[in-house]
Amino acid sequence: MAGSDTEPRQTPEELQAEIDREQRRLAETLDELSEQARPSNIAKRQIGRAKERGARILDEARALVVGGGAVRVESRVVRPEEGSIVLKGDDKVVTTYQSRGRLPTEALILAAGVGTIVAVGVVAWAVRRKRG
């Protein structure tokens, strides 16, 4: 055996400094995880996602009803910052729309008609359910 194989590669002070750095890094990571795992923060993220999805669905429905009044310009996935802790589903889709102008009268009449039909259907369903 050569003498260099048994000699330490780092001094005890260097080893202690490295251990201290890793402990601080681990403590920071644990703090971040506990902050993200807090129920109130999870609820806030879920509410934010629901709002984003609802807005996206509303935009898509508006584009369909208008029949060309709004055009999707761009859709892209926005990834979290590098080094951040990612939970499943943290990616966000950002969609940009551009209006072509004022809504045509036919689209407004169609939207009002669909809204009326849905409202009558909900009322009929509620009355029927209450009787049954």
Short mmCIF file of N, CA and C in Angstrom, two decimals:
data_model
loop_
_atom_site.label_atom_id
_atom_site.label_comp_id
_atom_site.label_asym_id
_atom_site.label_seq_id
_atom_site.Cartn_x
_atom_site.Cartn_y
_atom_site.Cartn_z
N MET A 1 0.82 -1.18 0.00
CA MET A 1 0.00 0.00 0.00
C MET A 1 0.86 1.25 0.00
N ALA A 2 0.50 2.20 -0.82
CA ALA A 2 1.25 3.44 -0.87
C ALA A 2 0.79 4.34 0.27
N GLY A 3 1.67 5.16 0.73
CA GLY A 3 1.37 6.05 1.85
C GLY A 3 0.30 7.07 1.48
N SER A 4 0.18 7.42 0.20
CA SER A 4 -0.78 8.44 -0.21
C SER A 4 -2.22 7.93 -0.14
N ASP A 5 -2.42 6.60 -0.16
CA ASP A 5 -3.77 6.05 -0.10
C ASP A 5 -4.41 6.25 1.28
N THR A 6 -3.59 6.32 2.30
CA THR A 6 -4.13 6.42 3.66
C THR A 6 -4.17 7.84 4.19
N GLU A 7 -3.60 8.78 3.46
CA GLU A 7 -3.60 10.18 3.90
C GLU A 7 -4.96 10.81 3.61
N PRO A 8 -5.46 11.64 4.52
CA PRO A 8 -6.75 12.29 4.27
C PRO A 8 -6.63 13.29 3.11
N ARG A 9 -7.68 13.39 2.33
CA ARG A 9 -7.70 14.31 1.19
C ARG A 9 -8.06 15.73 1.63
N GLN A 10 -8.78 15.83 2.75
CA GLN A 10 -9.17 17.14 3.27
C GLN A 10 -8.75 17.22 4.73
N THR A 11 -8.52 18.43 5.14
CA THR A 11 -8.18 18.63 6.55
C THR A 11 -9.47 18.54 7.37
N PRO A 12 -9.38 18.30 8.65
CA PRO A 12 -10.59 18.26 9.48
C PRO A 12 -11.38 19.57 9.42
N GLU A 13 -10.72 20.70 9.30
CA GLU A 13 -11.41 21.99 9.21
C GLU A 13 -12.21 22.07 7.90
N GLU A 14 -11.61 21.60 6.80
CA GLU A 14 -12.30 21.61 5.51
C GLU A 14 -13.52 20.69 5.54
N LEU A 15 -13.34 19.51 6.14
CA LEU A 15 -14.46 18.59 6.27
C LEU A 15 -15.59 19.21 7.10
N GLN A 16 -15.25 19.85 8.20
CA GLN A 16 -16.26 20.48 9.05
C GLN A 16 -16.97 21.60 8.31
N ALA A 17 -16.23 22.39 7.55
CA ALA A 17 -16.84 23.47 6.78
C ALA A 17 -17.79 22.92 5.72
N GLU A 18 -17.41 21.84 5.07
CA GLU A 18 -18.27 21.21 4.06
C GLU A 18 -19.54 20.65 4.72
N ILE A 19 -19.38 20.00 5.86
CA ILE A 19 -20.54 19.47 6.59
C ILE A 19 -21.48 20.60 6.98
N ASP A 20 -20.92 21.70 7.46
CA ASP A 20 -21.74 22.85 7.86
C ASP A 20 -22.52 23.41 6.66
N ARG A 21 -21.84 23.54 5.51
CA ARG A 21 -22.50 24.04 4.30
C ARG A 21 -23.65 23.13 3.90
N GLU A 22 -23.42 21.84 3.92
CA GLU A 22 -24.46 20.88 3.52
C GLU A 22 -25.63 20.89 4.51
N GLN A 23 -25.33 21.05 5.79
CA GLN A 23 -26.40 21.13 6.78
C GLN A 23 -27.25 22.38 6.57
N ARG A 24 -26.61 23.51 6.27
CA ARG A 24 -27.37 24.74 6.00
C ARG A 24 -28.23 24.57 4.75
N ARG A 25 -27.65 23.98 3.70
CA ARG A 25 -28.40 23.76 2.46
C ARG A 25 -29.59 22.83 2.70
N LEU A 26 -29.38 21.77 3.47
CA LEU A 26 -30.46 20.84 3.79
C LEU A 26 -31.53 21.53 4.63
N ALA A 27 -31.14 22.35 5.59
CA ALA A 27 -32.12 23.07 6.42
C ALA A 27 -32.95 24.03 5.57
N GLU A 28 -32.31 24.72 4.63
CA GLU A 28 -33.05 25.63 3.74
C GLU A 28 -34.03 24.86 2.88
N THR A 29 -33.60 23.71 2.35
CA THR A 29 -34.47 22.88 1.52
C THR A 29 -35.67 22.38 2.33
N LEU A 30 -35.42 21.95 3.56
CA LEU A 30 -36.51 21.50 4.42
C LEU A 30 -37.47 22.63 4.75
N ASP A 31 -36.94 23.83 4.96
CA ASP A 31 -37.81 24.99 5.21
C ASP A 31 -38.69 25.27 4.01
N GLU A 32 -38.11 25.21 2.80
CA GLU A 32 -38.89 25.43 1.57
C GLU A 32 -39.97 24.37 1.42
N LEU A 33 -39.61 23.12 1.66
CA LEU A 33 -40.59 22.04 1.55
C LEU A 33 -41.72 22.21 2.55
N SER A 34 -41.39 22.55 3.78
CA SER A 34 -42.44 22.71 4.79
C SER A 34 -43.34 23.89 4.44
N GLU A 35 -42.77 24.95 3.86
CA GLU A 35 -43.57 26.10 3.45
C GLU A 35 -44.52 25.71 2.32
N GLN A 36 -44.02 24.95 1.34
CA GLN A 36 -44.86 24.54 0.22
C GLN A 36 -45.90 23.50 0.64
N ALA A 37 -45.60 22.71 1.66
CA ALA A 37 -46.52 21.66 2.10
C ALA A 37 -47.57 22.18 3.09
N ARG A 38 -47.47 23.42 3.48
CA ARG A 38 -48.44 24.00 4.41
C ARG A 38 -49.82 24.00 3.73
N PRO A 39 -50.85 23.49 4.40
CA PRO A 39 -52.18 23.39 3.78
C PRO A 39 -52.69 24.70 3.19
N SER A 40 -52.46 25.81 3.86
CA SER A 40 -52.96 27.09 3.32
C SER A 40 -52.27 27.43 2.00
N ASN A 41 -50.98 27.12 1.89
CA ASN A 41 -50.27 27.40 0.64
C ASN A 41 -50.72 26.45 -0.47
N ILE A 42 -50.97 25.21 -0.12
CA ILE A 42 -51.48 24.25 -1.12
C ILE A 42 -52.84 24.73 -1.61
N ALA A 43 -53.70 25.15 -0.69
CA ALA A 43 -55.02 25.64 -1.09
C ALA A 43 -54.92 26.86 -1.99
N LYS A 44 -54.02 27.78 -1.67
CA LYS A 44 -53.84 28.97 -2.51
C LYS A 44 -53.40 28.58 -3.92
N ARG A 45 -52.45 27.63 -4.02
CA ARG A 45 -52.00 27.19 -5.34
C ARG A 45 -53.13 26.54 -6.12
N GLN A 46 -53.93 25.72 -5.45
CA GLN A 46 -55.04 25.04 -6.13
C GLN A 46 -56.09 26.04 -6.59
N ILE A 47 -56.38 27.03 -5.75
CA ILE A 47 -57.35 28.07 -6.14
C ILE A 47 -56.82 28.85 -7.34
N GLY A 48 -55.55 29.18 -7.31
CA GLY A 48 -54.94 29.89 -8.44
C GLY A 48 -55.02 29.07 -9.73
N ARG A 49 -54.73 27.78 -9.62
CA ARG A 49 -54.82 26.91 -10.80
C ARG A 49 -56.24 26.82 -11.32
N ALA A 50 -57.20 26.70 -10.40
CA ALA A 50 -58.61 26.63 -10.81
C ALA A 50 -59.03 27.91 -11.52
N LYS A 51 -58.58 29.06 -10.99
CA LYS A 51 -58.90 30.33 -11.65
C LYS A 51 -58.28 30.41 -13.04
N GLU A 52 -57.03 29.97 -13.15
CA GLU A 52 -56.36 29.99 -14.45
C GLU A 52 -57.08 29.09 -15.44
N ARG A 53 -57.42 27.88 -14.99
CA ARG A 53 -58.12 26.95 -15.88
C ARG A 53 -59.48 27.49 -16.26
N GLY A 54 -60.19 28.06 -15.29
CA GLY A 54 -61.50 28.64 -15.59
C GLY A 54 -61.40 29.77 -16.59
N ALA A 55 -60.40 30.61 -16.41
CA ALA A 55 -60.21 31.72 -17.35
C ALA A 55 -59.87 31.19 -18.74
N ARG A 56 -59.05 30.15 -18.78
CA ARG A 56 -58.67 29.56 -20.08
C ARG A 56 -59.90 28.93 -20.75
N ILE A 57 -60.72 28.22 -19.96
CA ILE A 57 -61.93 27.60 -20.52
C ILE A 57 -62.89 28.69 -21.01
N LEU A 58 -63.02 29.75 -20.22
CA LEU A 58 -63.88 30.86 -20.62
C LEU A 58 -63.39 31.48 -21.92
N ASP A 59 -62.09 31.68 -22.04
CA ASP A 59 -61.53 32.23 -23.28
C ASP A 59 -61.80 31.32 -24.46
N GLU A 60 -61.62 30.01 -24.25
CA GLU A 60 -61.87 29.05 -25.33
C GLU A 60 -63.34 29.08 -25.73
N ALA A 61 -64.24 29.10 -24.72
CA ALA A 61 -65.67 29.14 -25.02
C ALA A 61 -66.04 30.43 -25.74
N ARG A 62 -65.47 31.52 -25.28
CA ARG A 62 -65.73 32.81 -25.93
C ARG A 62 -65.30 32.77 -27.40
N ALA A 63 -64.14 32.17 -27.64
CA ALA A 63 -63.66 32.08 -29.02
C ALA A 63 -64.59 31.22 -29.87
N LEU A 64 -65.12 30.14 -29.28
CA LEU A 64 -66.03 29.28 -30.03
C LEU A 64 -67.35 29.98 -30.30
N VAL A 65 -67.91 30.66 -29.29
CA VAL A 65 -69.20 31.33 -29.45
C VAL A 65 -69.10 32.48 -30.43
N VAL A 66 -68.04 33.21 -30.32
CA VAL A 66 -67.87 34.38 -31.17
C VAL A 66 -67.66 33.96 -32.62
N GLY A 67 -67.11 32.80 -32.82
CA GLY A 67 -66.90 32.32 -34.18
C GLY A 67 -65.89 33.15 -34.94
N GLY A 68 -64.82 33.47 -34.32
CA GLY A 68 -63.79 34.20 -35.01
C GLY A 68 -63.54 35.58 -34.43
N GLY A 69 -64.25 35.95 -33.38
CA GLY A 69 -64.05 37.25 -32.77
C GLY A 69 -62.76 37.32 -31.98
N ALA A 70 -62.27 36.18 -31.53
CA ALA A 70 -61.01 36.14 -30.79
C ALA A 70 -60.14 35.07 -31.42
N VAL A 71 -58.89 35.38 -31.55
CA VAL A 71 -57.95 34.45 -32.17
C VAL A 71 -56.83 34.15 -31.19
N ARG A 72 -56.52 32.87 -31.06
CA ARG A 72 -55.41 32.49 -30.20
C ARG A 72 -54.12 32.87 -30.91
N VAL A 73 -53.33 33.67 -30.23
CA VAL A 73 -52.08 34.12 -30.79
C VAL A 73 -50.96 33.15 -30.44
N GLU A 74 -50.96 32.70 -29.18
CA GLU A 74 -49.84 31.88 -28.72
C GLU A 74 -50.26 31.09 -27.49
N SER A 75 -49.77 29.85 -27.38
CA SER A 75 -49.90 29.06 -26.16
C SER A 75 -48.53 28.47 -25.87
N ARG A 76 -48.11 28.56 -24.62
CA ARG A 76 -46.81 28.00 -24.25
C ARG A 76 -46.83 27.57 -22.80
N VAL A 77 -46.00 26.58 -22.50
CA VAL A 77 -45.87 26.10 -21.13
C VAL A 77 -44.78 26.91 -20.44
N VAL A 78 -45.09 27.41 -19.27
CA VAL A 78 -44.12 28.16 -18.48
C VAL A 78 -43.66 27.25 -17.36
N ARG A 79 -42.40 26.96 -17.34
CA ARG A 79 -41.82 26.07 -16.33
C ARG A 79 -41.37 26.90 -15.11
N PRO A 80 -41.41 26.28 -13.93
CA PRO A 80 -40.94 26.99 -12.73
C PRO A 80 -39.45 27.32 -12.85
N GLU A 81 -39.00 28.26 -12.04
CA GLU A 81 -37.61 28.67 -12.06
C GLU A 81 -36.70 27.50 -11.72
N GLU A 82 -35.52 27.51 -12.30
CA GLU A 82 -34.56 26.44 -12.03
C GLU A 82 -34.18 26.46 -10.55
N GLY A 83 -34.13 25.28 -9.98
CA GLY A 83 -33.78 25.16 -8.58
C GLY A 83 -34.97 25.22 -7.65
N SER A 84 -36.16 25.54 -8.18
CA SER A 84 -37.34 25.56 -7.32
C SER A 84 -37.86 24.14 -7.14
N ILE A 85 -38.60 23.96 -6.08
CA ILE A 85 -39.17 22.65 -5.78
C ILE A 85 -40.48 22.56 -6.53
N VAL A 86 -40.61 21.54 -7.37
CA VAL A 86 -41.76 21.42 -8.24
C VAL A 86 -42.67 20.30 -7.74
N LEU A 87 -43.93 20.64 -7.55
CA LEU A 87 -44.93 19.64 -7.24
C LEU A 87 -45.64 19.26 -8.53
N LYS A 88 -46.25 18.11 -8.56
CA LYS A 88 -46.91 17.64 -9.78
C LYS A 88 -47.93 18.67 -10.25
N GLY A 89 -47.88 19.02 -11.51
CA GLY A 89 -48.83 19.95 -12.08
C GLY A 89 -48.49 21.41 -11.89
N ASP A 90 -47.26 21.73 -11.51
CA ASP A 90 -46.89 23.12 -11.31
C ASP A 90 -46.63 23.88 -12.62
N ASP A 91 -46.53 23.15 -13.73
CA ASP A 91 -46.35 23.83 -15.01
C ASP A 91 -47.62 24.63 -15.33
N LYS A 92 -47.45 25.76 -15.95
CA LYS A 92 -48.59 26.59 -16.30
C LYS A 92 -48.62 26.78 -17.81
N VAL A 93 -49.82 26.77 -18.38
CA VAL A 93 -49.99 27.04 -19.80
C VAL A 93 -50.49 28.47 -19.91
N VAL A 94 -49.78 29.26 -20.67
CA VAL A 94 -50.17 30.65 -20.88
C VAL A 94 -50.65 30.78 -22.32
N THR A 95 -51.88 31.24 -22.47
CA THR A 95 -52.47 31.41 -23.80
C THR A 95 -52.78 32.89 -23.99
N THR A 96 -52.40 33.40 -25.12
CA THR A 96 -52.64 34.79 -25.44
C THR A 96 -53.67 34.87 -26.56
N TYR A 97 -54.69 35.70 -26.38
CA TYR A 97 -55.72 35.90 -27.39
C TYR A 97 -55.70 37.34 -27.85
N GLN A 98 -56.15 37.52 -29.06
CA GLN A 98 -56.26 38.87 -29.60
C GLN A 98 -57.66 39.02 -30.17
N SER A 99 -58.32 40.09 -29.82
CA SER A 99 -59.68 40.32 -30.30
C SER A 99 -59.63 40.87 -31.72
N ARG A 100 -60.55 40.39 -32.53
CA ARG A 100 -60.63 40.89 -33.90
C ARG A 100 -61.53 42.12 -33.99
N GLY A 101 -62.16 42.44 -32.93
CA GLY A 101 -63.04 43.60 -32.97
C GLY A 101 -64.30 43.34 -32.18
N ARG A 102 -65.33 44.07 -32.50
CA ARG A 102 -66.59 43.99 -31.78
C ARG A 102 -67.31 42.68 -32.12
N LEU A 103 -68.04 42.17 -31.13
CA LEU A 103 -68.78 40.93 -31.35
C LEU A 103 -69.93 41.17 -32.32
N PRO A 104 -70.12 40.24 -33.25
CA PRO A 104 -71.25 40.39 -34.16
C PRO A 104 -72.58 40.18 -33.41
N THR A 105 -73.63 40.81 -33.89
CA THR A 105 -74.94 40.71 -33.26
C THR A 105 -75.41 39.27 -33.18
N GLU A 106 -75.13 38.48 -34.23
CA GLU A 106 -75.55 37.07 -34.24
C GLU A 106 -74.92 36.30 -33.09
N ALA A 107 -73.66 36.60 -32.78
CA ALA A 107 -72.98 35.91 -31.69
C ALA A 107 -73.61 36.27 -30.35
N LEU A 108 -73.97 37.53 -30.19
CA LEU A 108 -74.62 37.95 -28.94
C LEU A 108 -75.98 37.29 -28.78
N ILE A 109 -76.75 37.21 -29.86
CA ILE A 109 -78.06 36.55 -29.80
C ILE A 109 -77.89 35.07 -29.48
N LEU A 110 -76.90 34.44 -30.11
CA LEU A 110 -76.63 33.02 -29.86
C LEU A 110 -76.24 32.80 -28.40
N ALA A 111 -75.37 33.64 -27.87
CA ALA A 111 -74.94 33.51 -26.48
C ALA A 111 -76.11 33.69 -25.53
N ALA A 112 -76.97 34.67 -25.81
CA ALA A 112 -78.16 34.90 -24.97
C ALA A 112 -79.10 33.71 -25.03
N GLY A 113 -79.26 33.15 -26.21
CA GLY A 113 -80.13 31.98 -26.37
C GLY A 113 -79.60 30.77 -25.61
N VAL A 114 -78.31 30.52 -25.74
CA VAL A 114 -77.69 29.40 -25.03
C VAL A 114 -77.81 29.61 -23.52
N GLY A 115 -77.59 30.82 -23.06
CA GLY A 115 -77.71 31.11 -21.63
C GLY A 115 -79.13 30.89 -21.13
N THR A 116 -80.10 31.30 -21.92
CA THR A 116 -81.51 31.11 -21.55
C THR A 116 -81.85 29.63 -21.47
N ILE A 117 -81.41 28.87 -22.46
CA ILE A 117 -81.68 27.43 -22.47
C ILE A 117 -81.06 26.75 -21.26
N VAL A 118 -79.83 27.12 -20.94
CA VAL A 118 -79.16 26.53 -19.77
C VAL A 118 -79.91 26.90 -18.49
N ALA A 119 -80.32 28.15 -18.36
CA ALA A 119 -81.02 28.59 -17.16
C ALA A 119 -82.35 27.86 -17.01
N VAL A 120 -83.12 27.72 -18.09
CA VAL A 120 -84.40 27.00 -18.04
C VAL A 120 -84.16 25.54 -17.69
N GLY A 121 -83.12 24.95 -18.26
CA GLY A 121 -82.80 23.56 -17.96
C GLY A 121 -82.45 23.35 -16.49
N VAL A 122 -81.67 24.26 -15.92
CA VAL A 122 -81.29 24.15 -14.51
C VAL A 122 -82.52 24.30 -13.62
N VAL A 123 -83.38 25.25 -13.93
CA VAL A 123 -84.60 25.45 -13.13
C VAL A 123 -85.49 24.21 -13.24
N ALA A 124 -85.68 23.67 -14.44
CA ALA A 124 -86.51 22.48 -14.62
C ALA A 124 -85.93 21.30 -13.86
N TRP A 125 -84.64 21.14 -13.91
CA TRP A 125 -83.98 20.05 -13.18
C TRP A 125 -84.18 20.20 -11.68
N ALA A 126 -84.05 21.43 -11.17
CA ALA A 126 -84.21 21.67 -9.73
C ALA A 126 -85.64 21.40 -9.30
N VAL A 127 -86.64 21.83 -10.10
CA VAL A 127 -88.05 21.60 -9.76
C VAL A 127 -88.35 20.10 -9.78
N ARG A 128 -87.86 19.43 -10.80
CA ARG A 128 -88.09 17.99 -10.93
C ARG A 128 -87.46 17.23 -9.76
N ARG A 129 -86.27 17.65 -9.38
CA ARG A 129 -85.57 16.99 -8.28
C ARG A 129 -86.29 17.21 -6.96
N LYS A 130 -86.84 18.43 -6.78
CA LYS A 130 -87.54 18.74 -5.55
C LYS A 130 -88.83 17.92 -5.43
N ARG A 131 -89.53 17.71 -6.53
CA ARG A 131 -90.77 16.93 -6.52
C ARG A 131 -90.49 15.44 -6.27
N GLY A 132 -89.35 14.97 -6.82
CA GLY A 132 -89.05 13.52 -6.75
C GLY A 132 -88.41 13.12 -5.52
#
